[in-house]
Coordinates of C-alpha atoms in Angstrom, one line a residue:
M1 CA -48.3 -29.3 55.4
K2 CA -50.2 -27.7 52.4
L3 CA -49.2 -24.3 53.9
I4 CA -45.4 -25.4 53.7
K5 CA -45.4 -26.7 50.4
T6 CA -47.4 -23.3 49.1
F7 CA -45.0 -21.3 50.7
K8 CA -41.9 -23.3 49.2
A9 CA -43.4 -23.2 45.7
S10 CA -43.7 -19.4 46.2
V11 CA -40.1 -19.0 47.2
I12 CA -38.8 -21.0 44.2
T13 CA -41.0 -19.3 41.8
L14 CA -39.6 -15.8 43.0
A15 CA -36.1 -17.4 43.0
L16 CA -36.7 -18.4 39.3
A17 CA -38.1 -15.0 38.5
A18 CA -35.2 -12.8 40.2
T19 CA -32.7 -15.1 38.1
T20 CA -34.2 -14.7 34.8
A21 CA -34.8 -11.1 35.5
H22 CA -30.8 -10.7 35.8
A23 CA -29.8 -13.3 33.2
A24 CA -27.8 -12.0 30.5
T25 CA -29.2 -11.9 26.9
A26 CA -26.9 -12.2 23.7
L27 CA -26.6 -9.3 21.6
D28 CA -28.4 -11.0 18.7
D29 CA -31.3 -11.4 20.8
A30 CA -31.4 -8.1 22.7
K31 CA -34.5 -6.6 22.6
L32 CA -32.9 -3.2 23.7
M33 CA -36.0 -2.1 25.9
G34 CA -37.1 -1.8 29.4
N35 CA -34.9 -3.8 32.1
E36 CA -32.2 -6.1 30.2
T37 CA -29.0 -7.4 30.6
I38 CA -27.1 -7.7 27.7
D39 CA -23.9 -10.1 27.2
T40 CA -21.8 -8.1 24.4
P41 CA -18.3 -8.9 22.7
Y42 CA -17.2 -6.1 25.1
G43 CA -18.4 -6.7 28.1
T44 CA -21.7 -6.5 30.4
V45 CA -24.3 -3.8 29.5
K46 CA -27.6 -3.5 31.8
L47 CA -30.4 -1.5 30.9
E48 CA -32.8 -0.2 33.6
H49 CA -36.3 1.6 32.5
N50 CA -34.1 1.7 29.0
F51 CA -31.5 3.6 30.4
I52 CA -28.0 2.2 30.5
T53 CA -26.6 1.9 34.1
E54 CA -23.9 -0.4 33.7
G55 CA -21.1 -0.6 30.9
Q56 CA -20.9 2.8 29.6
Q57 CA -17.2 2.6 29.7
A58 CA -17.2 -0.6 27.8
I59 CA -19.3 0.9 25.1
Y60 CA -16.9 4.1 24.7
D61 CA -14.1 1.5 24.5
A62 CA -15.5 -0.6 22.0
M63 CA -16.5 2.2 19.8
D64 CA -12.9 3.7 19.9
F65 CA -11.4 0.4 19.2
Q66 CA -13.6 0.1 16.2
R67 CA -12.8 3.7 15.2
A68 CA -9.1 3.3 15.6
S69 CA -9.4 0.1 13.6
Q70 CA -11.1 1.8 10.7
A71 CA -9.1 4.7 10.5
Y72 CA -5.9 2.6 10.1
I73 CA -7.6 1.2 7.1
W74 CA -8.4 4.9 5.9
A75 CA -4.9 6.3 6.9
T76 CA -2.3 3.5 5.3
P77 CA -1.7 5.5 2.2
I78 CA -0.8 8.6 3.9
V79 CA 1.4 7.1 6.8
S80 CA 3.1 4.9 4.2
Y81 CA 3.6 8.0 2.2
K82 CA 5.0 10.0 5.2
Q83 CA 7.5 7.3 6.5
W84 CA 9.0 6.9 3.1
D85 CA 9.3 10.8 3.0
K86 CA 10.9 11.0 6.7
A87 CA 12.7 7.7 6.2
Q88 CA 14.7 8.6 2.7
D89 CA 15.7 12.2 4.2
E90 CA 17.5 10.5 7.4
A91 CA 18.9 7.7 5.0
F92 CA 20.3 9.9 2.2
G93 CA 20.5 13.1 3.7
A94 CA 17.7 14.4 0.8
T95 CA 16.6 17.9 3.0
E96 CA 16.6 20.3 0.2
L97 CA 14.1 20.8 -2.9
G98 CA 16.3 19.8 -5.5
D99 CA 17.6 16.6 -3.8
F100 CA 16.7 13.5 -6.0
V101 CA 17.6 10.0 -4.6
V102 CA 18.7 7.7 -7.5
Y103 CA 17.9 4.1 -6.3
N104 CA 20.2 1.5 -8.0
S105 CA 21.8 -0.9 -5.5
M106 CA 19.9 -4.0 -3.9
K107 CA 20.7 -2.3 -0.4
E108 CA 19.1 1.0 -1.4
K109 CA 15.9 -0.3 -3.5
R110 CA 15.4 -3.2 -0.5
G111 CA 14.2 -0.1 1.8
I112 CA 11.3 0.7 -0.2
V113 CA 7.9 -1.3 -0.2
T114 CA 7.5 -3.4 -3.1
A115 CA 10.3 -1.6 -5.3
N116 CA 10.8 -2.7 -9.0
L117 CA 14.7 -4.2 -9.3
T118 CA 14.9 -3.7 -12.6
T119 CA 14.9 0.0 -13.7
P120 CA 16.8 3.2 -11.7
Y121 CA 14.3 5.0 -9.4
I122 CA 14.6 8.8 -9.4
I123 CA 12.9 10.0 -6.1
N124 CA 12.2 13.6 -4.6
F125 CA 9.7 14.8 -2.0
V126 CA 8.6 18.1 -2.1
S127 CA 6.5 20.5 0.3
L128 CA 4.4 23.1 -1.5
K129 CA 3.9 25.3 1.7
D130 CA 6.5 27.4 0.8
G131 CA 5.2 27.8 -2.8
P132 CA 4.4 26.2 -6.1
I133 CA 7.4 24.5 -7.7
I134 CA 8.4 24.2 -11.7
T135 CA 10.1 21.1 -13.0
T136 CA 11.8 20.6 -16.3
V137 CA 11.2 16.8 -17.5
P138 CA 13.4 15.4 -20.2
E139 CA 12.4 14.4 -23.3
G140 CA 12.7 10.3 -23.6
K141 CA 11.7 6.9 -22.1
L142 CA 10.6 7.8 -19.2
A143 CA 7.9 6.4 -16.7
G144 CA 7.4 9.4 -13.9
M145 CA 5.0 10.9 -11.8
V146 CA 3.7 13.7 -9.4
L147 CA 1.7 12.0 -6.8
N148 CA -0.2 13.9 -3.8
L149 CA 0.1 12.7 0.2
W150 CA -2.5 10.0 -0.7
Q151 CA -0.4 8.6 -3.3
K152 CA -3.1 9.7 -5.7
P153 CA -1.5 10.8 -9.3
V154 CA -1.7 14.9 -9.6
V155 CA 0.0 14.2 -13.3
D156 CA 1.9 11.7 -14.8
L157 CA 5.0 12.7 -16.4
G158 CA 7.1 10.9 -19.2
L159 CA 5.4 8.5 -21.8
T160 CA 2.0 8.3 -20.2
G161 CA 2.0 12.2 -19.1
P162 CA 0.5 15.1 -21.1
D163 CA 4.2 15.6 -22.3
R164 CA 4.0 11.9 -24.1
G165 CA 7.7 11.7 -23.9
Q166 CA 8.5 14.9 -25.8
G167 CA 9.6 16.4 -22.2
G168 CA 8.3 19.9 -21.1
T169 CA 7.8 22.3 -17.8
Y170 CA 5.4 21.5 -15.1
I171 CA 3.9 23.7 -12.6
I172 CA 2.7 21.9 -9.3
V173 CA 0.5 24.0 -7.2
G174 CA -0.4 24.0 -3.4
P175 CA -4.0 23.1 -2.5
E176 CA -4.7 26.6 -1.1
D177 CA -3.1 28.2 -3.9
D178 CA -4.7 30.0 -7.1
L179 CA -4.2 27.8 -9.8
T180 CA -4.9 30.8 -12.5
K181 CA -2.0 33.0 -11.1
Y182 CA 0.4 30.3 -12.8
E183 CA -1.3 29.5 -16.2
G184 CA 0.9 30.3 -19.2
K185 CA 4.1 30.0 -17.1
A186 CA 5.0 26.5 -18.0
D187 CA 3.4 23.9 -20.4
F188 CA 1.6 22.2 -17.9
V189 CA -0.1 23.9 -14.6
I190 CA -1.3 21.5 -12.1
Q191 CA -3.1 21.7 -8.9
S192 CA -2.5 19.1 -6.2
E193 CA -4.9 18.3 -3.0
T194 CA -2.2 18.1 -0.6
N195 CA 0.9 20.2 0.5
S196 CA 3.2 17.2 0.1
V197 CA 4.4 15.9 -3.1
F198 CA 6.3 13.0 -4.6
V199 CA 8.3 13.8 -7.6
G200 CA 9.5 10.3 -9.4
L201 CA 11.2 8.9 -12.8
R202 CA 11.9 5.8 -13.8
I203 CA 14.3 5.6 -16.6
L204 CA 13.1 3.3 -19.2
N205 CA 16.0 3.4 -21.7
P206 CA 19.1 1.4 -20.5
A207 CA 21.7 3.2 -22.3
P208 CA 24.1 5.1 -19.8
E209 CA 24.3 8.3 -22.0
F210 CA 20.4 8.4 -21.6
G211 CA 20.7 8.4 -17.9
Q212 CA 23.4 11.0 -18.2
Y213 CA 21.2 13.2 -20.4
V214 CA 18.5 13.3 -17.9
K215 CA 20.8 14.2 -15.0
D216 CA 22.0 17.1 -17.2
T217 CA 18.6 18.6 -18.0
M218 CA 16.4 17.9 -15.3
S219 CA 15.9 21.1 -12.8
I220 CA 13.5 22.0 -10.4
S221 CA 13.0 25.1 -8.3
R222 CA 10.1 27.5 -6.8
V223 CA 8.1 29.4 -9.2
G224 CA 9.6 32.7 -9.6
Q225 CA 13.3 31.9 -8.7
P226 CA 16.0 30.8 -11.1
A227 CA 15.7 27.2 -12.5
K228 CA 18.3 25.1 -10.4
K229 CA 19.6 21.9 -11.6
A230 CA 18.5 18.9 -9.7
N231 CA 21.1 17.3 -7.3
F232 CA 21.3 13.4 -7.7
I233 CA 22.2 11.9 -4.7
E234 CA 23.8 8.3 -5.8
G235 CA 25.9 5.8 -4.5
V236 CA 24.7 5.6 -0.4
D237 CA 24.2 2.1 -0.7
K238 CA 23.1 1.4 2.8
E239 CA 20.3 -0.9 4.5
W240 CA 16.9 1.3 5.5
S241 CA 13.3 0.6 5.9
A242 CA 10.2 2.9 4.5
T243 CA 7.8 0.2 5.8
A244 CA 4.9 2.0 7.6
P245 CA 5.6 1.5 11.4
R246 CA 3.5 -0.4 13.6
G247 CA 2.0 0.7 17.2
L248 CA 1.8 4.1 18.6
E249 CA 4.4 5.3 15.9
F250 CA 1.9 4.8 13.3
W251 CA -0.7 7.1 15.0
K252 CA 1.9 9.8 15.6
L253 CA 3.0 10.4 12.2
L254 CA -1.0 10.4 11.3
S255 CA -1.1 13.3 13.7
E256 CA 1.9 14.8 12.5
I257 CA 0.4 14.6 8.6
Y258 CA -2.8 16.1 9.9
Q259 CA -1.1 19.6 11.4
E260 CA 0.2 20.0 7.9
E261 CA -2.3 19.6 5.5
P262 CA -6.2 20.6 4.9
T263 CA -8.7 18.2 5.5
R264 CA -10.3 17.4 2.3
E265 CA -14.4 17.2 2.5
Q266 CA -14.1 13.3 1.9
D267 CA -11.7 12.7 5.1
K268 CA -13.9 15.0 7.3
I269 CA -16.0 11.9 8.8
F270 CA -12.5 10.5 9.7
A271 CA -11.7 13.9 11.4
A272 CA -14.5 13.1 13.9
L273 CA -13.6 9.7 14.2
L274 CA -10.1 10.5 15.5
E275 CA -10.7 13.1 17.6
P276 CA -11.6 11.4 20.7
L277 CA -8.7 9.5 20.0
G278 CA -6.7 12.3 20.8
I279 CA -5.7 13.1 17.0
A280 CA -7.1 16.4 16.0
K281 CA -6.2 19.8 14.0
G282 CA -4.0 22.3 16.1
Q283 CA -3.7 19.7 18.8
E284 CA -0.3 18.1 20.2
F285 CA -0.4 14.3 20.0
N286 CA -0.3 13.4 23.7
P287 CA -2.5 10.1 24.0
T288 CA -3.7 9.1 27.6
E289 CA -2.8 5.6 28.8
R290 CA -6.5 4.3 27.7
Q291 CA -6.1 6.1 24.2
I292 CA -2.6 4.5 23.7
E293 CA -3.9 1.3 24.9
I294 CA -6.8 1.8 21.9
L295 CA -5.1 3.0 19.7
E296 CA -2.2 0.1 19.9
K297 CA -4.9 -2.4 19.5
G298 CA -6.9 -0.7 17.0
A299 CA -3.6 -0.7 14.9
A300 CA -3.1 -4.1 15.3
M301 CA -6.6 -5.3 14.2
G302 CA -6.4 -2.6 11.1
E303 CA -3.2 -4.6 10.0
L304 CA -5.1 -7.7 10.4
M305 CA -8.1 -6.8 8.3
L306 CA -6.0 -5.8 5.6
R307 CA -3.4 -8.2 5.5
N308 CA -6.7 -10.5 5.4
L309 CA -7.9 -8.2 2.4
Q310 CA -4.5 -8.4 0.6
T311 CA -4.0 -12.1 0.6
K312 CA -7.6 -12.8 -0.7
P313 CA -9.3 -9.6 -1.3
R314 CA -13.2 -10.2 -1.5
F315 CA -13.9 -7.1 -3.8
S316 CA -12.1 -8.4 -6.9
E317 CA -11.7 -11.7 -8.7
P318 CA -8.4 -13.4 -10.1
Y319 CA -7.9 -12.1 -13.8
W320 CA -6.8 -15.3 -15.2
E321 CA -9.4 -18.0 -15.0
E322 CA -8.7 -21.3 -12.9
T323 CA -5.7 -19.2 -11.2
S324 CA -5.1 -17.3 -7.7
W325 CA -3.3 -14.6 -10.1
Y326 CA -4.7 -10.8 -9.2
K327 CA -4.1 -7.7 -11.4
S328 CA -3.2 -4.9 -8.8
F329 CA -5.0 -1.5 -8.7
D330 CA -8.8 -2.4 -8.2
F331 CA -9.4 1.2 -7.9
T332 CA -9.6 4.3 -9.9
V333 CA -6.9 6.8 -10.3
P334 CA -9.1 9.5 -8.3
Q335 CA -9.8 6.7 -5.8
I336 CA -13.1 8.0 -5.4
T337 CA -16.4 7.3 -7.5
E338 CA -19.6 8.8 -8.0
E339 CA -20.8 6.2 -5.3
K340 CA -17.9 5.7 -2.6
V341 CA -14.3 6.2 -1.7
E342 CA -12.7 3.2 -3.0
L343 CA -11.3 2.8 0.9
D344 CA -10.6 -1.0 0.8
E345 CA -9.4 -1.1 -2.5
R346 CA -6.8 1.5 -2.2
A347 CA -5.6 0.7 1.2
V348 CA -4.7 -3.0 0.0
W349 CA -2.5 -2.0 -2.4
F350 CA -1.0 1.1 0.0
Y351 CA -0.2 -1.7 2.2
E352 CA 1.3 -3.6 -0.1
A353 CA 2.8 -1.4 -2.2
V354 CA 3.8 2.4 -2.9
T355 CA 2.9 4.9 -5.7
S356 CA 0.1 5.0 -8.4
S357 CA 0.0 6.6 -11.7
E358 CA -2.1 6.6 -14.8
G359 CA 0.1 4.4 -16.6
M360 CA -0.1 1.8 -13.5
V361 CA -3.9 2.2 -13.1
N362 CA -5.0 1.9 -16.6
P363 CA -2.4 0.6 -18.9
T364 CA -2.9 0.4 -22.6
P365 CA -1.4 -1.7 -25.3
G366 CA 2.3 -0.8 -25.7
K367 CA 2.3 1.4 -22.7
G368 CA 2.2 1.5 -19.0
Q369 CA 2.9 -1.4 -16.6
V370 CA 1.1 -4.3 -15.4
Y371 CA 1.7 -5.8 -11.8
M372 CA 0.4 -9.3 -11.6
T373 CA 0.7 -10.9 -8.0
T374 CA -0.5 -14.1 -6.0
K375 CA -0.1 -15.7 -2.6
F376 CA -1.2 -19.1 -3.5
D377 CA -0.1 -22.2 -5.2
N378 CA -2.1 -24.6 -7.4
N379 CA -3.5 -26.6 -4.9
G380 CA -5.1 -23.2 -3.0
Q381 CA -2.5 -23.4 -0.3
L382 CA -0.6 -20.5 0.6
L383 CA 3.1 -20.1 -0.3
R384 CA 5.2 -21.2 2.3
A385 CA 9.0 -20.2 2.8
D386 CA 10.1 -23.7 3.7
E387 CA 9.0 -25.2 0.3
T388 CA 10.1 -25.0 -3.0
Y389 CA 8.1 -23.7 -6.2
K390 CA 7.7 -23.8 -10.2
L391 CA 6.4 -21.1 -12.0
H392 CA 6.0 -22.0 -15.7
V393 CA 5.7 -19.0 -18.1
P394 CA 4.7 -19.7 -21.8
A395 CA 6.5 -18.4 -24.8
G396 CA 5.8 -14.7 -25.9
V397 CA 5.4 -12.7 -22.7
P398 CA 3.2 -9.8 -23.9
V399 CA 5.5 -6.9 -23.5
S400 CA 6.9 -4.2 -25.7
Q401 CA 9.6 -3.5 -23.4
F402 CA 10.4 -6.5 -20.9
W403 CA 9.0 -8.6 -18.1
S404 CA 10.1 -9.2 -13.9
L405 CA 9.3 -11.4 -11.8
T406 CA 10.7 -9.9 -8.0
L407 CA 10.3 -11.7 -4.8
Y408 CA 8.8 -9.8 -1.7
S409 CA 8.4 -10.3 2.1
E410 CA 4.8 -10.7 3.6
N411 CA 6.1 -9.0 6.6
T412 CA 7.6 -5.7 5.6
R413 CA 6.4 -6.0 1.7
R414 CA 9.9 -4.6 0.9
P415 CA 12.0 -6.7 -1.5
Y416 CA 13.1 -10.1 0.3
D417 CA 15.9 -10.3 2.2
N418 CA 17.5 -13.6 1.9
G419 CA 20.9 -12.5 2.9
G420 CA 21.7 -11.6 -1.0
T421 CA 23.5 -8.5 -2.0
E422 CA 22.5 -8.7 -5.5
V423 CA 19.4 -7.3 -7.5
S424 CA 19.4 -11.1 -9.5
D425 CA 19.4 -12.4 -5.8
I426 CA 15.7 -12.1 -5.8
N427 CA 14.7 -10.7 -9.2
L428 CA 14.5 -12.5 -12.7
S429 CA 14.0 -10.8 -15.9
S430 CA 13.9 -11.0 -19.3
R431 CA 16.8 -8.4 -19.8
M432 CA 19.0 -11.4 -17.6
D433 CA 21.5 -13.0 -20.4
D434 CA 21.8 -16.2 -18.2
L435 CA 18.0 -17.3 -17.7
Q436 CA 17.9 -21.0 -19.3
Y437 CA 14.7 -21.3 -21.7
N438 CA 12.9 -24.2 -22.9
E439 CA 13.3 -25.5 -26.2
D440 CA 9.6 -23.8 -27.5
G441 CA 10.7 -20.6 -25.9
S442 CA 8.9 -20.8 -22.4
I443 CA 10.4 -20.6 -19.3
D444 CA 10.3 -22.1 -16.0
L445 CA 11.1 -19.8 -12.8
Y446 CA 12.0 -21.2 -9.1
V447 CA 11.4 -19.7 -5.7
G448 CA 11.9 -21.6 -2.6
N449 CA 14.2 -22.6 0.0
K450 CA 16.3 -24.9 -2.3
A451 CA 17.5 -24.7 -6.0
P452 CA 16.6 -27.7 -8.4
K453 CA 19.5 -29.0 -9.6
G454 CA 21.0 -27.2 -12.6
K455 CA 18.5 -24.3 -12.3
E456 CA 20.4 -22.0 -10.3
S457 CA 20.0 -19.2 -12.4
N458 CA 16.4 -19.4 -12.9
F459 CA 15.9 -19.4 -8.7
V460 CA 15.6 -16.8 -6.1
Q461 CA 15.5 -18.3 -2.3
T462 CA 13.2 -17.8 0.4
V463 CA 14.3 -18.3 4.3
G464 CA 13.3 -19.0 7.4
D465 CA 9.6 -18.4 8.2
D466 CA 9.2 -15.1 5.9
G467 CA 6.4 -15.8 4.0
W468 CA 6.2 -13.8 0.3
F469 CA 4.8 -13.1 -2.6
V470 CA 5.7 -12.0 -6.0
Y471 CA 4.9 -9.4 -8.6
F472 CA 5.3 -10.6 -12.2
R473 CA 5.5 -7.2 -14.0
L474 CA 4.7 -6.5 -17.4
Y475 CA 6.2 -3.1 -19.0
G476 CA 4.8 -2.2 -22.2
P477 CA 1.9 -5.0 -22.0
T478 CA 0.3 -5.8 -25.8
Q479 CA -3.0 -6.8 -26.6
D480 CA -2.4 -10.6 -26.1
F481 CA -2.5 -9.4 -22.0
F482 CA -5.6 -7.5 -22.6
D483 CA -7.7 -9.9 -24.5
K484 CA -6.1 -12.9 -22.0
S485 CA -5.4 -14.9 -24.9
F486 CA -1.9 -15.1 -22.7
S487 CA -1.9 -15.9 -19.4
I488 CA 0.4 -17.6 -16.9
G489 CA -0.5 -20.7 -14.4
D490 CA -0.1 -20.8 -10.8
F491 CA 2.8 -21.8 -8.9
E492 CA 3.5 -25.7 -8.4
K493 CA 4.9 -27.1 -5.4
L494 CA 8.0 -29.2 -5.6
S495 CA 9.3 -32.1 -3.3
N496 CA 12.2 -30.9 -1.6

């Protein structure tokens, strides 16, 4: 009997030992040595004598998924830019060097991510692969810029540019060209880091005769060729979309960019991350089924990461105390400092918006533009499309030009589509004559699914479940903005 009990005890001990030997260890408790079975978020990994004997593919899948998610964040500025370029060509027929699209109507502007609805845009996309360009910028109240593929300023034009509103000629040279060959051939000679550049102007002087003057005097051509008057494409008035694509189309555009542009030193680490995903220099984009699945999931997760940062950025604090208002642009003009590439900061802006300039990033009293944005009400709740809110704006908004409040869709980040066809349907500004002001000069603005009675002129409408946000823009902000003696409180939810 004693022998039998001893035998049974030995069997139980061996069974427990065997069970223990094969029990999975949580990843944060793993010793990563000897014989070990590890439970990871991506599957089970087994070590024998320190070698991985099970789960190799799961680790590769995890590695590539993480790389795709982070590459989405890194690539957002350039893919968003490229989509705008291609969509503008298709929608407006702007395929020649001198073709500038003039955006005036609601439909035209509703295609652009967070477009302003108060001033006209004049936009051109140019490639420097065929040689540098020279453009003549007219004198007067213009806010413009040349941007590279990363939507990083190559040079400002107009009031915040080196011509200071006096006008002048600019030569823009490609990244692999010799800048010194063009010195003295224009008032300003600037080199771009990328072949693809954006040339844009906003006309700040609303007088019709000034707009005509700009059209009569602006020119653009290749250096060494006769100056050619810009061709302004107007009155197209059609719906279109420049929002960056989701899923595999995002990566297809990125691969296209990759073939057209030199790789900057700061981007070479991402070139290494992308290569196992089927995106490489000189290689046709033809992903395998496995790569397609990972790229699609990575793009979705990358967008969720950016949307999370965009809603409440962890790298910034509200501009006005005890509010949820953030000042846009939490990065420098070069998008890189001595310590780091401003990866999250720039990606959040270029997920939500497009373009940057010296005057937008670093406005000074009386010059440039300020973009204030919020996603929360005064109770800290996210803004909803099925509620109505009031925004109280104190008297004396500190601007030398004007202010505006514009409504945008959280889904597309483009001007909100509530079925309206007029700019006033989603944009309120100090240039409007029919706004109702309070006796003390302050004004109450309303956003939501139902206009308060008698306040229709101060109201913009939301619909369905299309979440929204606003930009409160200050054109030519004055000192009271910078010293924060002026501030705006949060939206207040009204009872419907």
